[in-house]
Every structure is written in structure tokens, then in C-alpha cells.
Amino acid sequence: MTKEISKTVKELKPSGIRKFFDLANEIEGVISLGVGEPDFDTPWHICENAIHAISHGKTHYTANRGLLELRKAISEFHSLRYGQHYDPENEIIVTVGGSEGIDIAMRTLIDPGDEVICMDPNYVAYAPAVQLAGGKVVTIELKEENDFKLLPDDLKKVITDKTKAMIINFPSNPTGGVMTYEDYEKLVPILKESGIFIVSDEIYAELSYDQPFSSLAQFDEVKDQVIVINGFSKAFAMTGWRLGYLLSNKNISQAMNKIHQYVIMCAPVAAQYAAIEALAHGMNDVVKMRNDYLNRRNLLVQRLNRMGLTCNMPHGTFYVFPSIKKTGLTSEEFCAKLLEEEKVACVPGNAFGECGEGFIRISYAYSLDHIKQACDRIEHFLKNYL
Ligand code: PMP
């Protein structure tokens, strides 16, 4: 008798982003505005530090939590730059990308049947991570008219006795929305009273443009409830190195480290040496890339609004999330027709949750020339639909 694979896994939906890009890959001459990673290569001095480490025999396992030198550098960086204070010995785990962080944070917190609050739209990996851990996703709609921020009244409405945690991601993929210190301040009493865990994916922290980056981990009242996920992929253009980290109090960190040590053992050693160099000498690169993204954002948002797609100014990440409702097309129809008629690939908003319907995600992790060319094509396309 043949046995079936896990029901939970069978029921997981494949990523809506992948589905669309498999389609786009089959068409020649496509201009993509779809990817979710920096177009820059990793700065060379960062690569060199990894090469140097390998050539000097650094080819072995590290401590489960990662090299202490790296954890100290992460601790100092977060303390100085974001006012988040974590002990390198007990409160930091170096992971295989933010992606591993999402998975082990969920598995550490969730018992079967626990409710986890997710934003809608949000990053595609959260709901599957909750489901794989046996949890139930409860969503809050983030609205365009509120700049895709999380509002206190909306949060209050969904918290129940069953709520174990909430996952947030600001600056946000896909909307580019951010939360300011004042925005978070209004959530703090609700979060404190409910005692729920807060998993805060801050992978785009360095790509904050118009105001300083803020985080719930800056508030002493709730800091103990927070798990911060961050990493090197976006800020330092290091997606392929697969390096991230988790910051939390000692108890949670010890629990997460149990899963990490059995499943991963430790993050790749060469990548850890690269990350040490990134934190020590990479900030000039970050500033330069951020300025480039900012110029691209300004051009793209101006062009989109001028051609008739309403588009809020996103204050972080390298994504914009314009509404396409005026065209009368669904997100998937819009993207499919744009691909077919003009060979431009974007991601339908509903790939990020039901509330993303009526929007598309455009990435500006591309050169200005590439973005201009794609905008010309979108403008031509819209002539038939607006
Ligand atoms: N969180 C968000 C919001 C992301 O957009 C991504 C990458 N697209 C990740 C986490 C995962 O990043 P990585 O595993 O490369 O650190």
C-alpha cells in the first residue's frame, strides 16, 4: 500500500511569485520588474574576506549560534544603529538567511491550533511557516488609504485568547509601507496587555528612505515579547550568501537554538566571515546602494502616477505597490496581459494575500535605464485600459 505525504504539505499553496515567473521565463525579450533581490553584486571587499578565510583553513563548523566575533559585531551594530540591545552570548543566533529565522521562530512559538496574526498583503513565506508549525493564520488587512500601516483598532479586533503571536514586516514587502516610532507607540499598550509574541521581520531596515527606521524592539515595555529577524541579503546585497540572524530574549533564543542546532548545525562559515567584513566596513556601500534605490523609486513613482496608476509613495524596501483597479482588470489578468502584450513582468498583488487583489508589485532593484524602458511599455499598455 502506498502512503501519502503530509496533508499539511499537500495543502500548502505554491508561491504565486514563482508561478508567474515560470510563465515569464518562457517568453523571449521580457523585461522583468519582478525580482526581490538587489541588482548589485556583493561589494568586493566583503567577498575577499570570505575568500581569505577559506584560504586560511576556515572551512569548519562554527558554534551553533555562529562565530562570536560576528555576534558581537551584530550586537554592536543593532545597539548603535537602531537602539536595540542584545547580548551576543545568549540572545543572538546566526541563521541561514532571514528565511530560516522565520521558520524556527514559528516552530518555537506555535502549538497546534494557536492563532498567528499575519498582515494582508504580506511576504509570501509567513503563512506557510505558520501552517507548517501547526498554527492558524488570522489576517489583518493593511489598507492603501492608511499607507499600508498597522492600526491599533485593527489589531485589537483580532486578538483573542487563542492568539499566540503576530508577524510584522516593516519596511514591507510587497507594499513598501513603514511604521514610525509614533505608529508603534500606539500599538505598545495593546501588545503589552495581550502578552502575545511579536515576530518582527526587519530585513529591509537599511532600506528606509524618508524617516529613521523604528522597531518594537526599541520599546522596553514589549521588548521581551519580540523576536527580531534580520540579515545581510538586502542591505549588503548578499542574497546568495544565505546569512541572517535572530535577536530575542535569552529564553526564546535558547529554545530557537534547540531547533537550529538539530536542523542546521550552523550557518556557512565563509558567509559568516563575509558578514563580519560587511558590518565592519560595508556601510559606505549600503549608503551608496540606498541612494541609488531612492533615485529609482522617485522616478518610478512619478512615472506611474503620471501614466494614471495611483501609487502611494513607499518609504522603504525596493518595491512599489500601485493600484490597478481603474483598469477593471484583476491583478492576475493585468500581469498576464502586460506580459503578453508588452513583455513586462510584474507580480500580481494577490500573490501576497487576498487583500493584495487590485494591486501589482513592481520591484525597482533594476537600473534606471531598465526601469525607464519598462515604464514606456507599461504606459503604452495602459492606453488600451484607462
Ligand atoms: N523577509 C522578507 C520580507 C523578504 O522579502 C525576504 C526575501 N525576499 C526574506 C525575508 C528572506 O530573505 P533571506 O532569507 O535572503 O535573508
Coordinates of C-alpha atoms and ligand atoms in Angstrom, one line a residue:
M1 CA 0.0 0.0 0.0
T2 CA 1.4 3.4 -0.9
K3 CA 1.5 6.1 1.8
E4 CA 0.7 9.7 1.3
I5 CA 2.9 12.7 2.1
S6 CA 1.9 15.0 4.9
K7 CA -1.6 16.5 4.5
T8 CA -0.3 19.9 5.7
V9 CA 2.4 20.0 3.0
K10 CA 0.0 18.8 0.3
E11 CA -2.4 21.6 1.2
L12 CA 0.3 24.3 1.1
K13 CA -0.2 26.6 -1.9
P14 CA 2.8 27.1 -4.3
S15 CA 4.2 30.7 -4.3
G16 CA 2.2 33.0 -6.6
I17 CA 5.5 34.7 -7.5
R18 CA 7.1 31.5 -8.8
K19 CA 4.0 30.6 -10.7
F20 CA 4.2 33.9 -12.6
F21 CA 7.9 33.8 -13.3
D22 CA 7.8 30.3 -14.7
L23 CA 5.4 31.8 -17.2
A24 CA 7.6 34.9 -17.9
N25 CA 10.7 32.7 -18.3
E26 CA 9.2 31.1 -21.3
I27 CA 8.8 34.3 -23.3
E28 CA 11.8 35.9 -25.1
G29 CA 12.7 39.6 -24.7
V30 CA 10.8 40.0 -21.4
I31 CA 11.7 43.0 -19.2
S32 CA 11.3 41.9 -15.6
L33 CA 10.3 44.2 -12.7
G34 CA 9.7 41.1 -10.6
V35 CA 12.7 40.1 -8.6
G36 CA 13.0 40.6 -4.8
E37 CA 16.8 40.9 -4.6
P38 CA 19.3 43.7 -5.1
D39 CA 20.7 44.0 -8.6
F40 CA 24.1 44.9 -7.2
D41 CA 26.8 42.3 -6.7
T42 CA 28.2 41.9 -3.2
P43 CA 30.9 44.6 -2.6
W44 CA 34.2 43.0 -3.4
H45 CA 35.9 43.6 -0.1
I46 CA 33.2 41.6 1.6
C47 CA 33.8 38.7 -0.9
E48 CA 37.5 38.9 -0.3
N49 CA 37.2 38.4 3.4
A50 CA 35.4 35.2 2.8
I51 CA 38.0 34.1 0.3
H52 CA 40.7 35.0 2.7
A53 CA 39.0 33.0 5.5
I54 CA 38.7 29.9 3.3
S55 CA 42.3 30.1 2.1
H56 CA 43.4 30.2 5.8
G57 CA 41.6 27.0 6.7
K58 CA 38.3 28.4 7.9
T59 CA 36.4 25.6 6.5
H60 CA 34.9 24.0 9.6
Y61 CA 31.7 24.2 11.7
T62 CA 31.3 27.2 13.9
A63 CA 29.5 27.5 17.2
N64 CA 25.8 26.7 16.7
R65 CA 24.9 30.3 17.3
G66 CA 27.6 31.5 14.8
L67 CA 31.1 33.0 15.3
L68 CA 31.2 35.0 18.5
E69 CA 33.1 37.7 16.6
L70 CA 30.1 38.0 14.2
R71 CA 27.6 38.0 17.0
K72 CA 29.5 40.8 18.8
A73 CA 29.5 42.8 15.6
I74 CA 25.7 42.3 15.1
S75 CA 25.1 43.3 18.7
E76 CA 27.1 46.5 18.4
F77 CA 25.5 47.3 15.0
H78 CA 22.0 47.0 16.4
S79 CA 22.8 48.9 19.5
L80 CA 24.4 51.8 17.8
R81 CA 22.2 52.0 14.7
Y82 CA 18.7 51.0 15.9
G83 CA 18.8 51.3 19.7
Q84 CA 18.1 47.5 20.0
H85 CA 20.3 45.9 22.7
Y86 CA 21.0 42.2 22.6
D87 CA 23.7 40.1 24.4
P88 CA 26.0 38.4 21.8
E89 CA 26.4 35.3 24.1
N90 CA 22.8 34.4 24.7
E91 CA 20.4 36.5 22.6
I92 CA 21.7 36.2 19.0
I93 CA 21.5 33.2 16.6
V94 CA 23.1 33.5 13.2
T95 CA 20.8 31.7 10.7
V96 CA 20.7 30.6 7.1
G97 CA 19.1 33.8 5.8
G98 CA 16.1 35.5 7.3
S99 CA 14.2 32.6 5.8
E100 CA 15.5 30.1 8.4
G101 CA 14.7 32.7 11.1
I102 CA 11.0 32.8 10.0
D103 CA 10.7 29.0 10.1
I104 CA 12.4 28.4 13.5
A105 CA 10.7 31.4 15.2
M106 CA 7.3 30.0 14.2
R107 CA 8.2 26.4 15.2
T108 CA 9.5 27.7 18.6
L109 CA 6.3 29.7 19.4
I110 CA 3.4 27.7 18.0
D111 CA 1.5 24.8 19.4
P112 CA -1.2 23.1 17.2
G113 CA -4.3 25.3 16.9
D114 CA -2.6 28.5 18.1
E115 CA -3.6 31.6 16.1
V116 CA -1.0 33.8 14.5
I117 CA -1.8 37.2 13.2
C118 CA -0.4 38.0 9.7
M119 CA -0.8 41.1 7.7
D120 CA -2.5 41.0 4.3
P121 CA -0.9 41.7 1.9
N122 CA 2.4 40.3 3.3
Y123 CA 5.6 38.4 2.4
V124 CA 4.7 35.0 0.9
A125 CA 6.7 32.8 3.4
Y126 CA 4.8 33.7 6.6
A127 CA 1.5 31.8 6.2
P128 CA 3.2 28.6 5.1
A129 CA 5.6 28.8 8.1
V130 CA 2.7 29.2 10.4
Q131 CA 0.8 26.3 8.8
L132 CA 3.8 24.0 8.9
A133 CA 4.2 24.7 12.6
G134 CA 0.5 23.7 13.1
G135 CA -0.8 27.2 13.6
K136 CA -3.8 29.0 12.2
V137 CA -3.4 32.2 10.2
V138 CA -5.6 35.2 11.1
T139 CA -5.2 38.2 8.9
I140 CA -5.5 42.0 9.2
E141 CA -6.0 43.9 6.1
L142 CA -3.4 46.7 5.6
K143 CA -5.1 49.4 3.5
E144 CA -3.7 51.7 0.8
E145 CA -5.5 54.7 2.4
N146 CA -3.6 54.1 5.6
D147 CA -0.3 53.9 3.7
F148 CA -0.4 50.1 4.4
K149 CA 0.4 50.7 8.1
L150 CA -0.9 48.5 11.0
L151 CA -3.5 50.5 13.0
P152 CA -4.3 49.9 16.7
D153 CA -8.0 49.4 16.2
D154 CA -7.5 46.7 13.6
L155 CA -5.1 44.9 15.9
K156 CA -7.4 45.0 18.9
K157 CA -10.2 43.4 16.8
V158 CA -8.3 40.2 16.0
I159 CA -6.6 39.4 19.3
T160 CA -8.3 36.5 21.1
D161 CA -7.3 34.1 23.9
K162 CA -6.0 31.8 21.2
T163 CA -3.6 34.4 19.7
K164 CA 0.0 33.3 20.2
A165 CA 1.9 35.7 18.0
M166 CA 1.8 38.2 15.3
I167 CA 4.2 38.6 12.3
I168 CA 5.0 42.0 11.0
N169 CA 7.4 43.2 8.3
F170 CA 8.2 46.9 8.0
P171 CA 9.5 48.3 5.7
S172 CA 7.2 45.9 4.0
N173 CA 7.5 43.5 1.1
P174 CA 5.3 44.0 -1.0
T175 CA 3.9 47.4 -0.2
G176 CA 7.0 49.4 0.8
G177 CA 5.0 50.7 3.8
V178 CA 6.8 51.6 7.0
M179 CA 5.9 52.2 10.6
T180 CA 7.3 55.2 12.5
Y181 CA 8.1 55.3 16.2
E182 CA 4.8 57.1 16.8
D183 CA 2.9 54.5 14.9
Y184 CA 4.4 51.7 17.1
E185 CA 3.9 53.7 20.2
K186 CA 0.1 53.3 19.7
L187 CA 0.4 49.5 19.5
V188 CA 2.5 49.0 22.5
P189 CA -0.2 49.1 25.2
I190 CA -2.3 46.6 23.3
L191 CA 0.6 44.2 22.8
K192 CA 1.8 44.6 26.4
E193 CA -1.7 43.7 27.7
S194 CA -2.2 40.7 25.4
G195 CA 1.3 39.4 26.0
I196 CA 1.4 37.9 22.5
F197 CA 4.8 37.3 20.8
I198 CA 5.8 39.7 18.0
V199 CA 7.9 38.3 15.2
S200 CA 9.3 41.4 13.5
D201 CA 11.0 40.8 10.1
E202 CA 13.3 43.8 9.7
I203 CA 15.2 42.6 6.7
Y204 CA 14.6 45.9 4.9
A205 CA 15.6 48.1 7.9
E206 CA 18.5 49.6 6.0
L207 CA 16.3 50.5 3.1
S208 CA 14.3 53.1 4.9
Y209 CA 14.3 56.4 3.0
D210 CA 12.3 59.2 4.5
Q211 CA 12.4 58.6 8.2
P212 CA 14.7 56.7 10.6
F213 CA 14.0 53.0 10.9
S214 CA 11.9 52.1 14.0
S215 CA 11.1 48.8 15.7
L216 CA 9.0 47.4 18.5
A217 CA 12.2 46.1 20.0
Q218 CA 13.1 49.7 20.9
F219 CA 10.2 49.7 23.5
D220 CA 11.2 48.3 26.9
E221 CA 7.6 47.5 27.7
V222 CA 7.4 44.9 25.0
K223 CA 11.0 44.1 24.0
D224 CA 10.8 40.7 25.8
Q225 CA 7.9 39.6 23.6
V226 CA 9.8 40.5 20.4
I227 CA 11.8 38.2 18.1
V228 CA 13.7 40.3 15.5
I229 CA 14.5 38.7 12.2
N230 CA 17.2 40.4 10.1
G231 CA 20.0 39.5 7.7
F232 CA 22.6 40.5 5.2
S233 CA 20.7 39.8 1.9
K234 CA 19.1 43.1 1.2
A235 CA 21.2 45.7 3.0
F236 CA 24.6 44.4 1.8
A237 CA 23.4 42.7 -1.5
M238 CA 24.3 39.3 -0.1
T239 CA 21.3 37.1 -1.0
G240 CA 23.4 34.2 -2.3
W241 CA 25.4 34.0 0.9
R242 CA 22.3 32.9 2.9
L243 CA 23.0 34.7 6.1
G244 CA 20.6 36.2 8.6
Y245 CA 20.1 36.3 12.4
L246 CA 17.5 36.2 15.2
L247 CA 17.5 38.6 18.2
S248 CA 15.4 37.8 21.2
N249 CA 15.5 37.4 24.9
K250 CA 17.6 34.5 26.4
N251 CA 14.7 32.1 27.0
I252 CA 13.3 32.4 23.5
S253 CA 16.8 32.3 22.0
Q254 CA 17.7 29.1 23.8
A255 CA 14.5 27.5 22.6
M256 CA 15.1 28.6 19.0
N257 CA 18.7 27.4 19.2
K258 CA 17.5 23.9 20.0
I259 CA 15.8 23.7 16.6
H260 CA 18.7 25.5 14.9
Q261 CA 21.3 23.1 16.2
Y262 CA 19.5 20.0 15.2
V263 CA 18.3 21.2 11.8
I264 CA 21.1 23.4 10.6
M265 CA 24.0 23.0 13.0
C266 CA 25.5 26.4 12.0
A267 CA 25.3 28.9 9.2
P268 CA 28.0 28.6 6.5
V269 CA 31.4 29.7 7.8
A270 CA 32.7 31.6 4.8
A271 CA 29.5 33.7 4.7
Q272 CA 30.0 34.5 8.4
Y273 CA 33.4 35.9 7.7
A274 CA 32.0 37.9 4.8
A275 CA 29.3 39.3 7.2
I276 CA 32.0 40.4 9.7
E277 CA 33.6 42.5 7.0
A278 CA 30.2 43.8 5.9
L279 CA 29.4 45.1 9.3
A280 CA 33.0 46.5 9.9
H281 CA 33.5 48.3 6.6
G282 CA 30.3 47.9 4.4
M283 CA 28.2 50.9 5.5
N284 CA 29.5 53.1 2.7
D285 CA 28.3 50.5 0.2
V286 CA 24.9 50.4 1.9
V287 CA 24.6 54.2 1.7
K288 CA 25.5 54.2 -2.0
M289 CA 23.0 51.5 -2.9
R290 CA 20.3 53.1 -0.8
N291 CA 20.8 56.4 -2.7
D292 CA 20.5 54.6 -6.0
Y293 CA 17.3 52.9 -4.9
L294 CA 15.9 56.2 -3.7
N295 CA 16.5 57.8 -7.2
R296 CA 14.9 54.9 -8.9
R297 CA 11.9 55.0 -6.5
N298 CA 11.3 58.7 -7.2
L299 CA 11.5 58.2 -10.9
L300 CA 9.2 55.1 -10.9
V301 CA 6.5 56.6 -8.6
Q302 CA 6.4 59.8 -10.6
R303 CA 6.1 57.9 -13.9
L304 CA 3.4 55.6 -12.6
N305 CA 1.3 58.4 -11.2
R306 CA 1.7 60.4 -14.4
M307 CA 0.5 57.5 -16.5
G308 CA -2.6 57.2 -14.4
L309 CA -1.9 54.4 -11.9
T310 CA -2.4 55.6 -8.3
C311 CA 0.7 54.9 -6.3
N312 CA 1.4 55.9 -2.8
M313 CA 5.0 56.9 -2.0
P314 CA 6.6 53.8 -0.4
H315 CA 9.0 54.8 2.3
G316 CA 11.1 51.7 2.3
T317 CA 12.3 48.5 0.5
F318 CA 12.7 48.4 -3.3
Y319 CA 9.1 47.8 -4.1
V320 CA 6.1 49.9 -5.1
F321 CA 2.5 48.6 -4.9
P322 CA 0.3 50.6 -7.3
S323 CA -3.4 50.1 -7.6
I324 CA -4.6 48.8 -11.0
K325 CA -8.3 48.9 -10.0
K326 CA -9.0 51.6 -12.5
T327 CA -8.2 49.3 -15.4
G328 CA -11.1 47.0 -14.5
L329 CA -8.7 44.0 -14.7
T330 CA -7.8 41.6 -11.8
S331 CA -4.2 41.6 -10.7
E332 CA -3.6 38.3 -12.5
E333 CA -5.3 39.5 -15.7
F334 CA -3.3 42.7 -15.6
C335 CA 0.0 40.9 -15.2
A336 CA -0.8 38.3 -17.8
K337 CA -1.9 40.8 -20.4
L338 CA 1.1 43.1 -19.6
L339 CA 3.4 40.2 -20.1
E340 CA 1.7 39.1 -23.3
E341 CA 1.2 42.5 -24.9
E342 CA 4.3 44.4 -23.8
K343 CA 6.6 41.7 -22.4
V344 CA 6.9 43.3 -19.0
A345 CA 6.8 41.0 -15.9
C346 CA 5.4 42.2 -12.6
V347 CA 3.9 40.2 -9.7
P348 CA 0.1 40.2 -9.2
G349 CA -0.8 41.7 -5.8
N350 CA -2.9 38.7 -4.8
A351 CA 0.3 36.6 -4.6
F352 CA 0.7 38.3 -1.3
G353 CA -2.7 37.6 0.1
E354 CA -6.4 38.2 -0.8
C355 CA -6.1 41.9 0.1
G356 CA -3.4 42.4 -2.5
E357 CA -6.1 41.9 -5.2
G358 CA -6.3 45.1 -7.3
F359 CA -2.6 45.9 -6.9
I360 CA 0.6 44.8 -8.6
R361 CA 4.1 44.6 -7.1
I362 CA 6.9 46.3 -9.0
S363 CA 10.5 46.0 -7.9
Y364 CA 13.0 48.8 -8.6
A365 CA 16.0 46.7 -7.9
Y366 CA 17.0 47.4 -11.5
S367 CA 19.0 50.1 -13.4
L368 CA 17.3 53.4 -14.2
D369 CA 17.5 52.6 -17.9
H370 CA 15.8 49.3 -17.3
I371 CA 13.1 51.0 -15.3
K372 CA 12.5 53.7 -17.9
Q373 CA 12.2 51.2 -20.7
A374 CA 9.7 49.1 -18.7
C375 CA 7.7 52.3 -17.8
D376 CA 7.5 53.2 -21.5
R377 CA 6.0 49.8 -22.2
I378 CA 3.5 50.0 -19.2
E379 CA 2.4 53.4 -20.4
H380 CA 1.8 52.1 -23.9
F381 CA -0.1 49.1 -22.4
L382 CA -2.3 51.4 -20.3
K383 CA -3.6 53.4 -23.3
N384 CA -5.9 50.5 -24.0
Y385 CA -7.2 50.1 -20.4
L386 CA -7.6 53.6 -18.9
Ligands
PMP1 N1 11.7 38.5 4.7 C1 11.3 39.3 3.6 C2 10.2 40.3 3.9 C3 11.8 39.1 2.4 O1 11.4 39.9 1.3 C4 12.8 38.1 2.2 C5 13.4 37.9 0.8 N2 12.7 38.1 -0.3 C6 13.2 37.3 3.3 C7 12.6 37.6 4.5 C8 14.2 36.3 3.2 O2 15.5 36.7 3.0 P1 16.8 35.9 3.2 O3 16.4 34.5 3.5 O4 17.6 36.0 1.9 O5 17.5 36.6 4.3

